[in-house]
Coordinates of C-alpha atoms in Angstrom, one line a residue:
Chain A
M20 CA 66.0 105.3 90.5
R21 CA 67.4 105.5 94.4
M22 CA 68.8 109.3 93.2
A23 CA 64.9 110.1 92.1
A24 CA 63.6 108.5 94.9
D25 CA 65.9 110.9 97.6
S26 CA 65.3 113.7 95.8
M27 CA 61.7 113.5 96.1
T28 CA 62.0 113.7 100.3
T29 CA 64.0 116.7 100.0
D30 CA 63.0 120.3 100.1
T31 CA 63.4 123.2 97.7
T32 CA 64.6 125.2 100.2
T33 CA 67.9 126.0 101.0
D34 CA 69.8 126.9 104.6
I35 CA 69.4 130.6 105.4
P36 CA 72.8 132.2 104.5
P37 CA 73.2 134.8 106.9
G38 CA 73.7 137.5 104.5
A39 CA 70.2 137.0 102.8
P40 CA 68.6 140.1 101.9
P41 CA 65.2 140.3 103.2
M42 CA 62.1 140.1 100.8
P43 CA 60.8 143.0 99.9
R44 CA 57.5 143.6 101.5
R45 CA 55.9 145.1 98.4
E46 CA 55.8 141.4 96.9
K47 CA 55.5 139.4 99.8
A48 CA 52.2 141.6 99.5
V49 CA 51.5 140.8 96.4
A50 CA 52.9 136.6 96.5
T51 CA 50.3 136.8 99.6
V52 CA 47.3 138.0 98.0
L53 CA 47.9 135.4 95.0
I54 CA 48.0 132.9 97.7
L55 CA 45.0 133.0 99.8
L56 CA 43.4 134.1 96.1
I57 CA 44.0 130.6 94.8
V58 CA 42.7 129.7 98.5
I59 CA 39.4 131.3 98.7
G60 CA 38.9 130.5 94.6
S61 CA 39.5 126.8 95.4
V62 CA 37.0 126.4 98.7
V63 CA 34.2 128.4 97.1
A64 CA 33.6 126.6 93.8
S65 CA 34.6 123.3 96.0
V66 CA 31.6 124.6 98.9
A67 CA 29.3 125.9 97.1
Q68 CA 29.6 123.1 94.2
R69 CA 29.8 125.3 91.1
E70 CA 32.2 126.5 88.5
Y71 CA 34.0 129.5 87.6
W72 CA 36.4 128.7 85.9
P73 CA 39.3 128.3 86.5
F74 CA 38.4 127.7 90.2
L75 CA 36.5 124.3 89.4
N76 CA 34.9 121.7 91.8
Y77 CA 37.0 118.9 90.7
A78 CA 33.5 116.4 91.0
M79 CA 34.2 114.2 88.5
Y80 CA 32.8 110.2 89.0
A81 CA 31.7 111.7 93.4
Q82 CA 28.3 110.2 92.6
Y83 CA 28.1 106.6 93.6
H84 CA 28.0 104.3 90.7
S85 CA 26.0 101.1 90.5
M86 CA 25.7 97.8 88.1
R87 CA 21.8 97.7 88.7
R88 CA 21.1 101.2 87.7
P89 CA 20.8 101.3 83.6
L90 CA 23.7 103.4 81.8
V91 CA 21.9 106.5 79.9
N92 CA 24.0 108.6 77.0
M93 CA 22.7 110.8 74.4
R94 CA 24.2 109.8 70.8
L95 CA 24.0 111.9 67.4
Y96 CA 22.9 110.0 64.4
G97 CA 22.8 110.9 61.3
I98 CA 19.6 110.3 59.2
P99 CA 20.7 109.2 55.4
L100 CA 19.7 109.9 52.5
D101 CA 19.7 106.3 51.2
P102 CA 16.9 105.3 53.3
R103 CA 18.0 101.3 53.1
L104 CA 21.0 102.6 55.0
P105 CA 21.1 102.2 59.1
D106 CA 21.6 105.7 61.1
V107 CA 25.2 106.5 61.7
H108 CA 26.6 107.0 65.3
L109 CA 28.6 110.9 64.4
R110 CA 31.4 110.3 65.9
G111 CA 35.3 112.7 65.8
S112 CA 36.0 115.6 65.2
A113 CA 35.6 114.9 61.2
Q114 CA 32.1 114.8 61.4
T115 CA 31.0 116.1 64.3
G116 CA 33.8 119.6 65.0
P117 CA 35.6 121.7 67.0
L118 CA 33.2 120.7 69.9
G119 CA 33.4 116.6 70.0
E120 CA 30.7 114.0 70.5
S121 CA 30.6 114.8 74.3
R122 CA 30.1 118.4 73.7
L123 CA 28.2 118.1 70.5
N124 CA 25.0 115.9 72.7
E125 CA 26.0 118.0 76.1
A126 CA 25.1 121.6 74.0
L127 CA 22.5 119.9 72.2
A128 CA 20.8 118.1 75.5
R129 CA 21.3 121.3 77.4
M130 CA 19.6 123.5 74.2
V131 CA 16.7 121.1 74.4
S132 CA 16.4 121.2 77.7
T133 CA 16.7 124.8 78.3
H134 CA 15.3 126.5 75.4
G135 CA 12.2 123.8 74.9
R136 CA 11.5 122.9 71.3
D137 CA 13.0 126.6 70.6
A138 CA 12.6 124.5 66.5
S139 CA 14.6 127.7 65.5
R140 CA 17.4 127.0 67.6
L141 CA 17.7 123.4 67.2
A142 CA 17.4 124.0 63.3
E143 CA 20.5 125.9 63.5
A144 CA 22.5 123.6 65.3
A145 CA 21.2 120.7 63.3
R146 CA 22.4 122.9 59.8
Y147 CA 25.8 123.8 61.1
I148 CA 26.7 120.1 62.5
L149 CA 25.0 118.7 58.5
D150 CA 27.4 121.5 57.3
H151 CA 30.1 120.3 58.8
Y152 CA 29.8 117.1 58.6
E153 CA 29.3 117.0 54.6
R154 CA 32.4 119.4 54.5
G155 CA 34.2 116.3 55.8
Q156 CA 33.3 114.7 52.9
L157 CA 34.1 116.9 50.4
T158 CA 37.1 117.4 52.0
G159 CA 38.1 113.6 52.4
R160 CA 38.2 114.0 55.9
H161 CA 35.6 111.2 56.3
D162 CA 33.8 108.3 54.7
G163 CA 30.5 108.7 55.8
P164 CA 27.5 109.0 54.1
K165 CA 25.3 111.3 52.5
L166 CA 23.4 113.0 55.1
V167 CA 19.2 114.5 55.1
G168 CA 19.3 115.2 58.7
I169 CA 20.3 114.3 62.2
R170 CA 18.9 112.8 65.7
L171 CA 18.9 113.2 69.3
V172 CA 19.0 109.7 70.8
A173 CA 18.7 109.2 74.3
V174 CA 20.0 105.6 74.6
Q175 CA 20.0 103.1 77.9
W176 CA 22.3 99.4 78.5
Q177 CA 21.5 97.5 81.2
L178 CA 26.0 97.2 82.6
D179 CA 27.2 93.8 81.3
P180 CA 30.5 93.1 84.0
M181 CA 32.4 92.5 80.5
A182 CA 30.4 95.2 78.2
R183 CA 29.0 92.6 75.9
N184 CA 26.1 94.5 74.6
A185 CA 28.2 98.1 74.3
G186 CA 27.7 97.9 70.7
E187 CA 23.6 97.9 71.1
P188 CA 21.8 100.0 73.1
G189 CA 18.9 98.1 74.6
V190 CA 16.7 101.4 74.6
R191 CA 16.9 104.5 72.3
T192 CA 14.1 107.2 72.8
Q193 CA 14.7 110.3 71.0
V194 CA 15.5 113.4 72.1
F195 CA 15.0 115.1 68.6
A196 CA 15.6 115.6 65.0
Y197 CA 16.0 117.4 61.7
G198 CA 15.4 116.7 58.8
P199 CA 12.4 115.6 56.4
R200 CA 9.6 114.8 58.0
E201 CA 8.8 110.9 56.3
R202 CA 12.3 109.8 58.0
L203 CA 12.2 111.6 61.2
Chain B
L29 CA 45.5 137.3 120.5
N30 CA 48.4 139.9 119.5
A31 CA 50.6 137.3 120.1
A32 CA 48.6 134.4 118.5
L33 CA 48.7 136.4 115.2
H34 CA 52.4 137.1 115.4
A35 CA 53.1 133.6 115.6
L36 CA 50.3 132.8 112.8
G37 CA 52.9 135.8 110.6
R38 CA 55.8 134.4 111.6
S39 CA 54.8 130.7 110.6
W40 CA 53.5 132.3 107.2
D41 CA 56.4 133.7 106.7
Q42 CA 58.5 130.5 107.8
Y43 CA 56.4 128.3 105.2
W44 CA 55.8 130.7 102.5
F45 CA 59.0 132.9 102.1
Q46 CA 61.2 130.7 103.5
P47 CA 64.8 131.1 101.1
A48 CA 65.1 129.0 98.4
S49 CA 67.9 128.5 95.2
A50 CA 66.6 130.5 92.0
S51 CA 67.7 127.6 89.3
N52 CA 64.8 125.2 90.4
L53 CA 62.3 127.8 90.3
G54 CA 64.1 128.7 87.1
F55 CA 64.0 125.4 85.5
C56 CA 60.2 124.5 86.4
R57 CA 58.9 127.5 84.7
L58 CA 61.4 126.3 81.8
L59 CA 60.3 122.9 81.6
F60 CA 56.4 124.1 82.4
L61 CA 56.3 126.4 79.5
G62 CA 58.1 123.8 77.2
L63 CA 56.0 120.5 77.8
M64 CA 52.7 123.3 78.0
F65 CA 53.8 124.6 74.3
W66 CA 54.3 121.3 73.1
L67 CA 51.1 120.3 74.5
Y68 CA 49.2 122.9 72.4
R69 CA 51.1 123.5 69.3
H70 CA 48.4 121.8 66.9
A71 CA 46.1 123.3 68.8
T72 CA 43.4 125.9 66.5
F73 CA 40.5 127.8 68.3
E74 CA 39.6 128.9 65.0
A75 CA 36.7 126.6 63.9
F76 CA 34.9 127.3 67.4
A77 CA 34.5 130.9 65.4
R78 CA 32.3 129.3 63.2
V79 CA 29.7 126.8 65.6
P80 CA 26.4 129.1 65.6
E81 CA 24.8 130.5 68.9
A82 CA 22.2 127.9 69.2
F83 CA 25.8 125.8 70.2
L84 CA 27.1 129.1 73.4
F85 CA 26.6 128.6 77.1
P86 CA 28.8 131.3 77.7
H87 CA 30.0 130.7 81.7
G88 CA 32.2 133.1 84.2
Y89 CA 33.0 135.8 82.9
F90 CA 32.2 135.5 79.3
A91 CA 28.4 135.7 80.5
Q92 CA 29.1 138.3 83.2
F93 CA 31.0 140.5 81.2
S94 CA 29.6 139.2 77.6
V95 CA 32.4 138.3 76.3
P96 CA 32.4 137.9 72.3
I97 CA 33.4 134.4 70.6
A98 CA 36.1 136.3 68.1
S99 CA 36.6 135.7 64.4
A100 CA 38.0 133.0 62.9
D101 CA 41.6 134.9 62.1
V102 CA 41.6 137.2 65.8
L103 CA 41.6 133.3 67.6
R104 CA 44.1 132.2 64.6
A105 CA 46.2 135.1 65.7
M106 CA 45.7 134.5 69.0
A107 CA 46.8 131.0 69.5
L108 CA 49.9 132.2 67.1
L109 CA 50.7 134.7 69.3
W110 CA 50.3 132.4 72.1
K111 CA 52.2 130.1 70.9
V112 CA 55.3 132.4 70.7
S113 CA 54.6 133.8 73.9
L114 CA 54.6 130.2 75.8
A115 CA 57.3 129.3 73.8
L116 CA 59.3 133.0 74.4
G117 CA 58.3 132.0 78.8
A118 CA 60.2 129.1 78.4
V119 CA 63.4 129.9 77.4
G120 CA 62.9 133.7 79.2
I121 CA 63.0 135.6 76.3
F122 CA 61.6 139.0 77.4
T123 CA 60.3 136.9 80.0
R124 CA 57.3 138.5 82.1
A125 CA 55.9 140.0 79.7
S126 CA 55.6 136.6 77.6
L127 CA 53.9 135.3 81.1
V128 CA 51.5 138.2 81.3
L129 CA 50.8 138.1 77.1
A130 CA 50.3 133.9 77.5
L131 CA 48.3 134.5 81.0
V132 CA 46.1 136.3 79.3
L133 CA 45.7 135.0 76.5
S134 CA 45.6 131.5 78.4
V135 CA 42.7 133.1 79.7
Y136 CA 40.3 133.6 76.8
L137 CA 41.3 131.3 74.5
L138 CA 41.4 128.0 77.0
G139 CA 37.8 129.3 78.7
V140 CA 36.6 129.7 75.1
P141 CA 35.7 126.0 74.6
H142 CA 34.5 125.8 77.7
N143 CA 31.6 128.4 76.3
F144 CA 29.8 124.9 74.3
G145 CA 28.1 122.6 76.5
K146 CA 30.4 121.9 79.6
I147 CA 33.2 123.0 80.9
N148 CA 36.3 120.6 80.7
H149 CA 38.1 120.7 83.6
A150 CA 41.5 119.0 82.8
D151 CA 43.0 123.3 81.3
A152 CA 42.2 125.6 84.6
V153 CA 45.6 124.4 86.0
V154 CA 47.1 126.2 83.2
V155 CA 46.1 129.1 83.2
L156 CA 46.5 129.8 87.7
V157 CA 50.6 128.5 87.0
L158 CA 50.7 130.8 84.2
L159 CA 49.3 133.5 86.7
T160 CA 51.5 132.6 89.6
L161 CA 54.9 132.6 87.5
A162 CA 53.8 135.7 86.0
L163 CA 53.6 137.3 89.5
S164 CA 57.1 135.9 90.0
R165 CA 61.2 136.2 89.7
C166 CA 61.0 132.9 87.6
A167 CA 63.6 134.1 85.2
D168 CA 66.5 135.3 87.8
A169 CA 67.6 131.7 86.7
W170 CA 67.8 129.8 83.8
S171 CA 66.2 132.6 81.1
V172 CA 67.9 134.1 78.4
D173 CA 67.4 137.7 79.9
R174 CA 69.4 136.3 82.7
L175 CA 72.5 136.3 80.0
V176 CA 71.5 139.2 78.3
R177 CA 71.6 141.1 81.8
R178 CA 75.1 139.0 83.0
F179 CA 76.7 139.8 79.3
R180 CA 75.7 143.2 79.8
S181 CA 76.9 144.4 83.2
R182 CA 79.8 141.3 82.4
S183 CA 79.9 140.0 85.2
M184 CA 81.4 136.5 86.4
P185 CA 78.8 133.8 86.3
E186 CA 79.6 133.1 90.3
R187 CA 79.6 136.7 91.4
D188 CA 76.0 137.4 89.3
R189 CA 74.4 134.1 90.5
P190 CA 71.3 135.3 92.1
A191 CA 71.3 134.6 96.5
P192 CA 68.6 132.1 97.7
S193 CA 65.6 134.0 98.5
G194 CA 62.0 133.8 100.0
R195 CA 61.3 135.3 96.1
Y196 CA 62.1 131.8 94.6
G197 CA 60.5 130.1 96.9
W198 CA 56.7 131.4 97.6
P199 CA 56.1 130.5 93.8
I200 CA 56.8 126.9 94.2
R201 CA 55.0 126.1 96.9
T202 CA 51.9 128.5 95.3
V203 CA 51.6 125.6 92.3
W204 CA 52.2 122.8 95.1
L205 CA 48.8 124.9 96.8
I206 CA 46.8 124.5 93.5
V207 CA 47.6 121.0 92.4
S208 CA 47.0 120.1 96.4
L209 CA 43.3 121.6 96.0
I210 CA 42.7 120.0 92.7
F211 CA 43.1 116.9 94.3
A212 CA 41.5 117.2 97.5
S213 CA 38.4 119.2 95.9
A214 CA 38.1 115.6 94.2
G215 CA 38.8 113.8 97.6
V216 CA 36.6 115.7 99.6
A217 CA 33.6 116.0 96.7
K218 CA 33.8 111.6 96.1
L219 CA 33.2 111.9 100.3
R220 CA 30.5 114.3 100.3
A221 CA 28.8 113.0 97.6
A222 CA 29.0 109.3 98.4
G223 CA 30.7 109.0 101.7
L224 CA 33.1 106.1 102.4
A225 CA 30.8 103.9 99.9
W226 CA 32.8 104.8 97.5
V227 CA 35.5 102.8 97.8
H228 CA 33.2 99.6 97.5
P229 CA 33.9 97.3 94.6
E230 CA 30.8 98.0 93.0
N231 CA 31.2 101.7 92.4
L232 CA 34.7 102.0 90.4
T233 CA 33.4 98.5 89.3
T234 CA 30.4 100.3 86.9
I235 CA 32.9 102.7 86.3
L236 CA 35.8 100.7 84.8
V237 CA 32.6 99.6 83.0
Q238 CA 30.8 102.0 81.8
H239 CA 33.8 103.8 80.0
Q240 CA 33.2 100.6 77.7
Y241 CA 29.8 102.2 76.1
H242 CA 31.1 106.0 77.1
Y243 CA 30.8 107.3 73.7
G244 CA 31.2 104.5 71.8
G245 CA 34.0 102.9 74.1
M246 CA 36.2 106.3 75.0
A247 CA 38.7 104.2 77.1
P248 CA 41.5 103.6 75.2
T249 CA 41.9 99.5 76.3
T250 CA 39.5 96.8 78.3
W251 CA 41.9 96.4 81.3
G252 CA 39.0 97.8 83.1
L253 CA 37.0 94.8 82.9
T254 CA 39.6 92.7 83.4
I255 CA 40.5 94.7 86.9
G256 CA 36.7 94.9 87.3
Q257 CA 36.8 91.0 88.3
Y258 CA 38.9 91.6 91.2
P259 CA 36.8 92.7 94.2
G260 CA 40.0 92.7 96.0
V261 CA 42.5 95.5 93.8
V262 CA 39.2 97.3 93.1
V263 CA 38.9 98.4 96.7
L264 CA 42.6 98.7 97.0
L265 CA 42.4 101.3 93.4
A266 CA 39.9 103.5 95.2
T267 CA 41.0 103.2 98.6
G268 CA 44.3 104.9 97.1
T269 CA 42.2 107.0 95.0
L270 CA 40.7 108.7 97.4
L271 CA 43.9 108.5 99.7
I272 CA 46.6 110.2 97.4
E273 CA 43.4 113.0 96.4
L274 CA 43.2 113.9 100.2
G275 CA 46.5 113.5 100.8
M276 CA 48.1 115.4 98.8
I277 CA 47.0 118.5 101.1
A278 CA 49.8 117.0 103.5
A279 CA 52.2 117.0 101.0
M280 CA 53.2 120.1 101.3
F281 CA 54.2 119.9 104.5
S282 CA 56.2 116.8 105.0
P283 CA 59.0 115.8 102.1
R284 CA 58.4 112.3 102.8
V285 CA 54.6 112.6 102.3
R286 CA 55.3 114.0 99.2
A287 CA 58.1 111.3 98.1
V288 CA 54.8 109.0 97.9
L289 CA 52.1 110.5 97.1
V290 CA 53.4 112.8 94.1
P291 CA 54.7 110.2 92.2
A292 CA 51.6 107.8 92.9
A293 CA 49.2 110.9 91.1
V294 CA 51.0 110.9 88.1
M295 CA 50.7 107.2 87.7
M296 CA 46.7 107.5 89.0
L297 CA 46.2 110.3 86.5
G298 CA 47.6 107.5 83.7
G299 CA 46.0 104.7 85.1
F300 CA 42.7 107.4 85.0
S301 CA 44.1 108.5 81.3
R302 CA 44.4 104.0 79.7
L303 CA 41.3 102.7 82.0
L304 CA 38.7 105.7 81.0
G305 CA 40.3 108.0 78.3
V306 CA 40.3 111.1 80.2
T307 CA 43.7 112.4 80.2
F308 CA 45.2 114.8 82.4
T309 CA 48.3 115.8 80.9
P310 CA 48.5 119.8 82.2
L311 CA 47.7 118.7 85.9
A312 CA 50.7 116.1 85.6
V313 CA 52.9 118.6 84.1
T314 CA 52.2 120.1 87.1
C315 CA 53.7 118.1 89.8
L316 CA 57.3 118.5 88.1
F317 CA 57.2 121.5 90.6
F318 CA 57.5 119.0 93.2
V319 CA 60.7 118.3 92.4
P320 CA 63.5 119.9 93.9
W321 CA 65.5 120.0 90.8
D322 CA 68.5 122.0 92.0
R323 CA 69.4 119.4 94.3
A324 CA 68.5 116.5 91.4
G325 CA 70.9 117.7 89.3
T326 CA 73.7 118.5 91.9
R327 CA 73.8 114.6 92.8
L328 CA 73.7 113.7 89.1
L329 CA 76.2 115.4 88.6
A330 CA 77.9 114.0 91.3
H331 CA 76.9 110.4 90.7
A332 CA 78.6 111.3 87.1
W333 CA 81.3 113.1 88.0
S334 CA 82.4 109.7 90.8
A335 CA 81.5 107.2 88.1
G336 CA 84.1 109.6 85.5
R337 CA 86.4 109.2 87.8
G338 CA 86.4 105.5 88.8
H339 CA 86.1 105.3 85.5
V340 CA 89.5 107.2 84.4
R341 CA 91.1 104.8 87.6
G342 CA 89.7 101.0 86.0
T343 CA 91.3 101.9 82.9

């Protein structure tokens, strides 16, 4: 441990030997341009609060969070073929595909907000989710019930310091739904 | 003005182009690319080719230049080539070509998922470090390329060892810069959005509690709930987070600050993973560039040597 701590306090530079050859100008110029590019890219992304991947604004969790404010999350539910069954919360890559739950929900929410109620776009997205879910079922990647539709729901909680109500959201607002009319 | 510019230029040169050993840079390359290969060894991208266009929200250069999402077969081939290039770059075979290929493929492949829904912040560092390594002479030590060169020239290892040079120092410091700017951006964003109120216990407690709710509970542990019961501990953690993030720029210039802040930053990233379920593994791996491996290795050998001599004397 002592050695590790000591080594961290040293520098990577080496004493300049008397005959050390100078660094070629071209290499220096390339390095300088790269360093400036990294500084400018990072500062611009941070100041403009924009994302120019791989130059990003690392503003995760930057806002002030209050326990008094209700938490709202998007959740994707599957509507089971069997009407007696409750809606299924779609989770995990076997059910949600390569996008995963957070990307999928964000993409759906963006779709609704940027394209309004563009029925064809939302229907295309819903059919893909249902197809993927069914493929996962057929290949044994999950054992969820057969679905006939999906719904994107904004779920809301009043936060509990011990998260005792995490399993049961208080308010649910349907953002969009796809499936047989009588089941929506 | 001339004198000021001259002094600035000299300080710039002194910081960035101080002579450093080739072995430290070479070992960092080996570690970084080796660990990136290990981290992404099971990564697949072909499933994104089957995601319908309805989900597509192109970002940055994908939008700017209408870069398409390649077919599943092409993505599979690219991913394989990318992993091979990472592995070859790690061991140092055709290092420059491998690194350029790894860089180009990283820009495309790692950028693909960000076109769907949101941009993830975990992997941008990989591209920037690869760019730095691809432009550097990182294969002059700890590489098969060097062994081949030595074999061809039939020179003795001692005579063939590259002399310390500025060309081995700037890439390491550029990676420090990348890491420092990432942490600083996070710290500045917090101060700008919430000010010093960010360290108020309610803020971090709420974040810890919220992660028990997100996506059916994304935090892998409930430790956050326990920590949230102790406001003093929460303030300490929040203050520590801000100090680490803002202080990382100082770590570029002070070995003492590095010795404290870099391990603290890695522990903080570990904390994010356990308490929030948010992982920044590539960034944690990149922190390995802060360790002067050549000196650590020399000390380790010296320790082993003296322990061995002690053992021989004892017997």
